[in-house]
PDB file of C-alpha atoms in Angstrom:
ATOM      1  CA  MET H1099     115.347 109.783 117.683  1.00  0.00           C
ATOM      2  CA  THR H1100     118.772 113.051 117.707  1.00  0.00           C
ATOM      3  CA  SER H1101     118.784 116.052 116.156  1.00  0.00           C
ATOM      4  CA  ALA H1102     120.691 115.622 114.242  1.00  0.00           C
ATOM      5  CA  TYR H1103     119.409 112.170 112.159  1.00  0.00           C
ATOM      6  CA  LYS H1104     116.201 115.409 111.763  1.00  0.00           C
ATOM      7  CA  HIS H1105     118.228 117.823 110.545  1.00  0.00           C
ATOM      8  CA  HIS H1106     119.141 115.657 107.600  1.00  0.00           C
ATOM      9  CA  GLN H1107     115.788 114.137 107.418  1.00  0.00           C
ATOM     10  CA  TYR H1108     114.743 117.478 106.495  1.00  0.00           C
ATOM     11  CA  HIS H1109     117.126 118.005 104.055  1.00  0.00           C
ATOM     12  CA  LEU H1110     116.302 115.265 102.669  1.00  0.00           C
ATOM     13  CA  GLY H1111     112.698 115.904 102.927  1.00  0.00           C
ATOM     14  CA  LEU H1112     114.078 119.496 101.272  1.00  0.00           C
ATOM     15  CA  PHE H1113     115.967 117.737  98.223  1.00  0.00           C
ATOM     16  CA  LEU H1114     113.470 115.380  96.968  1.00  0.00           C
ATOM     17  CA  GLY H1115     110.544 117.665  97.593  1.00  0.00           C
ATOM     18  CA  PHE H1116     112.023 119.703  94.908  1.00  0.00           C
ATOM     19  CA  GLY H1117     113.720 117.461  92.988  1.00  0.00           C
ATOM     20  CA  ALA H1118     109.414 116.412  92.400  1.00  0.00           C
ATOM     21  CA  LEU H1119     109.178 119.210  91.576  1.00  0.00           C
ATOM     22  CA  LEU H1120     111.240 119.208  88.571  1.00  0.00           C
ATOM     23  CA  TRP H1121     109.686 115.981  88.026  1.00  0.00           C
ATOM     24  CA  ASN H1122     106.549 117.384  88.474  1.00  0.00           C
ATOM     25  CA  GLY H1123     107.024 120.724  86.155  1.00  0.00           C
ATOM     26  CA  THR H1124     108.707 119.068  83.102  1.00  0.00           C
ATOM     27  CA  TYR H1125     106.630 115.308  82.777  1.00  0.00           C
ATOM     28  CA  ASN H1126     103.684 117.172  81.180  1.00  0.00           C
ATOM     29  CA  ALA H1127     106.049 119.119  78.523  1.00  0.00           C
ATOM     30  CA  LEU H1128     108.630 115.909  78.173  1.00  0.00           C
ATOM     31  CA  ALA H1129     105.530 113.908  77.334  1.00  0.00           C
ATOM     32  CA  LYS H1130     103.794 116.095  75.018  1.00  0.00           C
ATOM     33  CA  GLY H1131     107.066 115.537  72.935  1.00  0.00           C
ATOM     34  CA  LEU H1132     106.175 112.452  72.903  1.00  0.00           C
ATOM     35  CA  THR H1133     102.509 111.632  71.578  1.00  0.00           C
ATOM     36  CA  PRO H1134     103.229 112.528  67.432  1.00  0.00           C
ATOM     37  CA  PHE H1135     105.543 109.460  67.904  1.00  0.00           C
ATOM     38  CA  LEU H1136     104.204 106.909  71.150  1.00  0.00           C
ATOM     39  CA  SER H1137     100.477 105.829  71.927  1.00  0.00           C
ATOM     40  CA  PRO H1138      99.266 106.433  74.828  1.00  0.00           C
ATOM     41  CA  VAL H1139      99.156 103.089  75.925  1.00  0.00           C
ATOM     42  CA  THR H1140     103.096 102.960  74.198  1.00  0.00           C
ATOM     43  CA  LEU H1141     103.062 106.263  77.060  1.00  0.00           C
ATOM     44  CA  LEU H1142     101.526 104.321  79.606  1.00  0.00           C
ATOM     45  CA  LEU H1143     103.711 101.167  79.633  1.00  0.00           C
ATOM     46  CA  LEU H1144     106.319 103.276  79.434  1.00  0.00           C
ATOM     47  CA  SER H1145     106.036 105.423  82.197  1.00  0.00           C
ATOM     48  CA  GLU H1146     105.115 102.104  84.341  1.00  0.00           C
ATOM     49  CA  GLY H1147     108.383 100.242  83.681  1.00  0.00           C
ATOM     50  CA  LEU H1148     111.051 102.723  83.793  1.00  0.00           C
ATOM     51  CA  THR H1149     109.109 103.589  87.548  1.00  0.00           C
ATOM     52  CA  ALA H1150     109.203 100.211  88.230  1.00  0.00           C
ATOM     53  CA  ILE H1151     112.803  99.851  87.503  1.00  0.00           C
ATOM     54  CA  PHE H1152     114.240 102.588  89.650  1.00  0.00           C
ATOM     55  CA  ILE H1153     111.923 101.153  92.742  1.00  0.00           C
ATOM     56  CA  LEU H1154     113.062  97.680  92.152  1.00  0.00           C
ATOM     57  CA  MET H1155     117.111  99.636  91.405  1.00  0.00           C
ATOM     58  CA  THR H1156     116.203 101.784  94.236  1.00  0.00           C
ATOM     59  CA  PHE H1157     115.270  99.650  97.327  1.00  0.00           C
ATOM     60  CA  GLY H1158     116.017  95.907  96.286  1.00  0.00           C
ATOM     61  CA  PHE H1159     113.987  93.050  94.966  1.00  0.00           C
ATOM     62  CA  PHE H1160     114.282  91.281  97.619  1.00  0.00           C
ATOM     63  CA  PRO H1161     113.071  93.857 100.640  1.00  0.00           C
ATOM     64  CA  LEU H1162     110.177  94.250  98.636  1.00  0.00           C
ATOM     65  CA  LEU H1163     109.638  90.240  98.291  1.00  0.00           C
ATOM     66  CA  HIS H1164     109.759  90.531 102.073  1.00  0.00           C
ATOM     67  CA  GLU H1165     107.396  93.267 102.660  1.00  0.00           C
ATOM     68  CA  PHE H1166     105.217  91.889  99.878  1.00  0.00           C
ATOM     69  CA  ARG H1167     104.768  87.608 101.710  1.00  0.00           C
ATOM     70  CA  LYS H1168     103.353  90.250 104.960  1.00  0.00           C
ATOM     71  CA  MET H1169     100.807  91.055 102.727  1.00  0.00           C
ATOM     72  CA  ASP H1170      96.909  89.269 103.181  1.00  0.00           C
ATOM     73  CA  ARG H1171      94.781  89.122 100.230  1.00  0.00           C
ATOM     74  CA  ARG H1172      91.890  91.908 101.227  1.00  0.00           C
ATOM     75  CA  SER H1173      95.116  94.451 100.969  1.00  0.00           C
ATOM     76  CA  ILE H1174      96.271  92.424  97.330  1.00  0.00           C
ATOM     77  CA  TRP H1175      93.242  93.010  95.918  1.00  0.00           C
ATOM     78  CA  ILE H1176      92.676  96.206  97.127  1.00  0.00           C
ATOM     79  CA  SER H1177      95.812  97.104  96.027  1.00  0.00           C
ATOM     80  CA  MET H1178      95.331  96.039  92.165  1.00  0.00           C
ATOM     81  CA  LEU H1179      92.024  97.706  92.196  1.00  0.00           C
ATOM     82  CA  ILE H1180      93.745 101.079  92.673  1.00  0.00           C
ATOM     83  CA  GLY H1181      96.742 100.696  90.872  1.00  0.00           C
ATOM     84  CA  LEU H1182      93.761  99.668  88.425  1.00  0.00           C
ATOM     85  CA  LEU H1183      93.083 103.117  88.676  1.00  0.00           C
ATOM     86  CA  CYS H1184      95.247 105.043  89.160  1.00  0.00           C
ATOM     87  CA  SER H1185      98.462 103.235  87.285  1.00  0.00           C
ATOM     88  CA  ALA H1186      95.868 102.139  84.356  1.00  0.00           C
ATOM     89  CA  VAL H1187      93.420 103.577  83.844  1.00  0.00           C
ATOM     90  CA  ALA H1188      93.927 107.348  85.180  1.00  0.00           C
ATOM     91  CA  PRO H1189      96.864 107.477  83.214  1.00  0.00           C
ATOM     92  CA  LEU H1190      95.575 106.137  80.159  1.00  0.00           C
ATOM     93  CA  LEU H1191      93.465 108.634  80.258  1.00  0.00           C
ATOM     94  CA  PHE H1192      95.568 111.610  81.191  1.00  0.00           C
ATOM     95  CA  PHE H1193      97.891 110.567  77.900  1.00  0.00           C
ATOM     96  CA  THR H1194      94.601 110.573  75.984  1.00  0.00           C
ATOM     97  CA  GLY H1195      94.080 113.736  76.911  1.00  0.00           C
ATOM     98  CA  LEU H1196      97.650 115.023  76.522  1.00  0.00           C
ATOM     99  CA  ALA H1197      98.183 113.819  72.909  1.00  0.00           C
ATOM    100  CA  ARG H1198      94.707 116.474  71.885  1.00  0.00           C
ATOM    101  CA  THR H1199      95.021 119.435  73.944  1.00  0.00           C
ATOM    102  CA  SER H1200      98.453 121.784  75.152  1.00  0.00           C
ATOM    103  CA  ALA H1201     100.693 120.859  77.578  1.00  0.00           C
ATOM    104  CA  ILE H1202      99.823 123.547  79.779  1.00  0.00           C
ATOM    105  CA  ASN H1203      96.155 122.432  79.627  1.00  0.00           C
ATOM    106  CA  ALA H1204      96.993 119.609  80.496  1.00  0.00           C
ATOM    107  CA  SER H1205      99.188 121.065  83.728  1.00  0.00           C
ATOM    108  CA  MET H1206      96.172 122.892  85.017  1.00  0.00           C
ATOM    109  CA  LEU H1207      93.301 120.697  84.999  1.00  0.00           C
ATOM    110  CA  SER H1208      95.289 117.647  86.360  1.00  0.00           C
ATOM    111  CA  SER H1209      94.801 119.771  89.891  1.00  0.00           C
ATOM    112  CA  ALA H1210      91.731 118.376  89.503  1.00  0.00           C
ATOM    113  CA  ASP H1211      92.682 115.848  91.710  1.00  0.00           C
ATOM    114  CA  ILE H1212      92.373 117.968  94.266  1.00  0.00           C
ATOM    115  CA  ILE H1213      88.915 118.200  94.055  1.00  0.00           C
ATOM    116  CA  ILE H1214      87.384 114.505  94.295  1.00  0.00           C
ATOM    117  CA  ILE H1215      90.981 113.751  97.379  1.00  0.00           C
ATOM    118  CA  LEU H1216      89.490 117.263  99.740  1.00  0.00           C
ATOM    119  CA  LEU H1217      85.589 115.272  99.327  1.00  0.00           C
ATOM    120  CA  GLY H1218      87.104 111.492  99.802  1.00  0.00           C
ATOM    121  CA  ALA H1219      89.014 113.203 103.128  1.00  0.00           C
ATOM    122  CA  HIS H1220      85.969 114.799 104.538  1.00  0.00           C
ATOM    123  CA  PHE H1221      83.510 112.249 103.617  1.00  0.00           C
ATOM    124  CA  ILE H1222      85.003 109.010 103.316  1.00  0.00           C
ATOM    125  CA  LEU H1223      87.702 109.428 105.672  1.00  0.00           C
ATOM    126  CA  LYS H1224      85.699 111.681 108.089  1.00  0.00           C
ATOM    127  CA  GLU H1225      89.128 114.383 108.319  1.00  0.00           C
ATOM    128  CA  LYS H1226      88.340 118.406 109.025  1.00  0.00           C
ATOM    129  CA  VAL H1227      89.548 119.910 106.201  1.00  0.00           C
ATOM    130  CA  SER H1228      90.489 123.523 106.980  1.00  0.00           C
ATOM    131  CA  HIS H1229      88.882 126.390 105.341  1.00  0.00           C
ATOM    132  CA  MET H1230      92.511 127.770 103.208  1.00  0.00           C
ATOM    133  CA  GLN H1231      91.941 123.338 102.257  1.00  0.00           C
ATOM    134  CA  ILE H1232      88.153 124.949 100.535  1.00  0.00           C
ATOM    135  CA  LEU H1233      90.384 127.786  99.652  1.00  0.00           C
ATOM    136  CA  GLY H1234      93.025 125.673  97.256  1.00  0.00           C
ATOM    137  CA  GLY H1235      90.449 123.661  96.311  1.00  0.00           C
ATOM    138  CA  SER H1236      88.295 126.649  94.433  1.00  0.00           C
ATOM    139  CA  ILE H1237      90.745 127.816  93.619  1.00  0.00           C
ATOM    140  CA  VAL H1238      91.886 124.604  91.584  1.00  0.00           C
ATOM    141  CA  MET H1239      88.185 124.224  90.577  1.00  0.00           C
ATOM    142  CA  LEU H1240      88.041 128.019  88.998  1.00  0.00           C
ATOM    143  CA  GLY H1241      92.013 127.359  87.328  1.00  0.00           C
ATOM    144  CA  VAL H1242      89.491 124.245  85.557  1.00  0.00           C
ATOM    145  CA  VAL H1243      86.708 126.290  84.962  1.00  0.00           C
ATOM    146  CA  ILE H1244      88.435 129.483  82.792  1.00  0.00           C
ATOM    147  CA  VAL H1245      90.915 126.953  80.962  1.00  0.00           C
ATOM    148  CA  ASN H1246      87.619 125.860  79.901  1.00  0.00           C
ATOM    149  CA  VAL H1247      85.508 128.718  79.863  1.00  0.00           C
ATOM    150  CA  ALA H1248      88.656 130.524  77.596  1.00  0.00           C
ATOM    151  CA  GLY H1249      89.515 126.816  74.792  1.00  0.00           C
ATOM    152  CA  THR H1250      85.532 128.619  73.402  1.00  0.00           C
ATOM    153  CA  GLY H1251      86.520 128.704  69.687  1.00  0.00           C
ATOM    154  CA  VAL H1252      88.786 125.748  69.948  1.00  0.00           C
ATOM    155  CA  PRO H1253      88.439 122.824  67.928  1.00  0.00           C
ATOM    156  CA  SER H1254      86.587 119.904  69.920  1.00  0.00           C
ATOM    157  CA  SER H1255      89.039 118.119  69.899  1.00  0.00           C
ATOM    158  CA  VAL H1256      90.574 120.316  72.099  1.00  0.00           C
ATOM    159  CA  HIS H1257      87.672 119.987  74.416  1.00  0.00           C
ATOM    160  CA  ILE H1258      87.564 116.192  74.489  1.00  0.00           C
ATOM    161  CA  GLY H1259      91.514 116.047  75.475  1.00  0.00           C
ATOM    162  CA  ASP H1260      90.490 118.378  78.346  1.00  0.00           C
ATOM    163  CA  LEU H1261      87.911 116.321  79.345  1.00  0.00           C
ATOM    164  CA  PHE H1262      89.801 112.684  78.816  1.00  0.00           C
ATOM    165  CA  ILE H1263      92.760 114.722  81.941  1.00  0.00           C
ATOM    166  CA  VAL H1264      90.110 115.601  84.168  1.00  0.00           C
ATOM    167  CA  ALA H1265      88.755 112.161  83.671  1.00  0.00           C
ATOM    168  CA  GLY H1266      92.306 110.824  84.900  1.00  0.00           C
ATOM    169  CA  SER H1267      92.393 113.374  87.804  1.00  0.00           C
ATOM    170  CA  LEU H1268      89.183 112.024  89.162  1.00  0.00           C
ATOM    171  CA  PHE H1269      89.977 108.314  88.760  1.00  0.00           C
ATOM    172  CA  PHE H1270      93.605 108.824  89.855  1.00  0.00           C
ATOM    173  CA  GLY H1271      91.908 111.323  93.462  1.00  0.00           C
ATOM    174  CA  THR H1272      89.161 108.033  93.923  1.00  0.00           C
ATOM    175  CA  GLY H1273      92.439 105.695  93.856  1.00  0.00           C
ATOM    176  CA  ALA H1274      94.636 107.786  96.571  1.00  0.00           C
ATOM    177  CA  VAL H1275      91.394 108.112  98.513  1.00  0.00           C
ATOM    178  CA  LEU H1276      90.719 104.102  98.081  1.00  0.00           C
ATOM    179  CA  PHE H1277      94.825 103.735  99.336  1.00  0.00           C
ATOM    180  CA  LYS H1278      94.497 106.469 102.175  1.00  0.00           C
ATOM    181  CA  LYS H1279      90.973 104.783 103.744  1.00  0.00           C
ATOM    182  CA  TYR H1280      92.638 100.639 103.917  1.00  0.00           C
ATOM    183  CA  LEU H1281      96.787 100.249 102.644  1.00  0.00           C
ATOM    184  CA  SER H1282      98.230 103.895 104.766  1.00  0.00           C
ATOM    185  CA  HIS H1283      99.634 100.644 106.634  1.00  0.00           C
ATOM    186  CA  MET H1284     101.635  99.402 103.371  1.00  0.00           C
ATOM    187  CA  MET H1285     105.688 100.253 103.197  1.00  0.00           C
ATOM    188  CA  PRO H1286     104.793 103.264 100.358  1.00  0.00           C
ATOM    189  CA  GLU H1287     107.700 101.599  98.216  1.00  0.00           C
ATOM    190  CA  LEU H1288     106.219  98.393  98.211  1.00  0.00           C
ATOM    191  CA  ALA H1289     102.330  99.674  97.080  1.00  0.00           C
ATOM    192  CA  ILE H1290     104.251 102.307  93.473  1.00  0.00           C
ATOM    193  CA  LEU H1291     105.651  99.162  92.795  1.00  0.00           C
ATOM    194  CA  PHE H1292     102.089  97.167  92.943  1.00  0.00           C
ATOM    195  CA  ARG H1293     100.597  99.696  91.383  1.00  0.00           C
ATOM    196  CA  ASN H1294     103.251  99.300  87.835  1.00  0.00           C
ATOM    197  CA  ILE H1295     102.715  95.609  87.938  1.00  0.00           C
ATOM    198  CA  SER H1296      99.070  96.081  88.118  1.00  0.00           C
ATOM    199  CA  ALA H1297      99.074  98.591  85.458  1.00  0.00           C
ATOM    200  CA  ILE H1298     101.654  96.794  83.389  1.00  0.00           C
ATOM    201  CA  VAL H1299     100.026  93.093  83.398  1.00  0.00           C
ATOM    202  CA  ILE H1300      96.313  95.283  82.740  1.00  0.00           C
ATOM    203  CA  ILE H1301      96.871  97.716  79.839  1.00  0.00           C
ATOM    204  CA  SER H1302      99.495  94.518  78.442  1.00  0.00           C
ATOM    205  CA  PHE H1303      96.761  91.531  78.477  1.00  0.00           C
ATOM    206  CA  PHE H1304      94.082  94.339  76.545  1.00  0.00           C
ATOM    207  CA  ALA H1305      96.743  95.764  74.014  1.00  0.00           C
ATOM    208  CA  LEU H1306      97.352  91.944  73.200  1.00  0.00           C
ATOM    209  CA  PHE H1307      93.371  91.055  72.605  1.00  0.00           C
ATOM    210  CA  PHE H1308      91.819  93.813  71.722  1.00  0.00           C
ATOM    211  CA  HIS H1309      94.663  95.944  69.452  1.00  0.00           C
TER     212      HIS H1309
END
């Protein structure tokens, strides 16, 4: 691997990192602005559908199909389970909570997935958790507690919304741990697309028959 290639990859990583930071920083506020007009199910389907389209347009249908054909049955079932947790249940809980709480609360409380990821990394993946990671997780936990304590006196619907946000984060964290344990060999783009499609199919089915 040449020095020029490493330099290019480094700058590409910085660009993508700042792009992700900008996207994550505006996502909750923009989604909150849509909650009066769109239901949580609609927001979920819109979010997952646009992500799937972006991946297909960026990486191409046939390369992804080629990678999909390499998957064994066990990986497909685990991918569907992770899609259910991370792209169906977790976002549905998040958007439901976002409709009942503020974008600021949603942004802070959604970080609770770090806690379940740290616990899963230690007890399931058998990874060594550093002191700094424990400190970071403790700060996140403290922030979650402060947000809930500071909310004393606000309408109960806000507290319910906060609980939905935290529950969604726990489902997302669980899915992330399962992905690391069982599907870390899988092409990331295909994993995301599989999650998107699984969520769209599952949520559409329940919305159609149980609405």
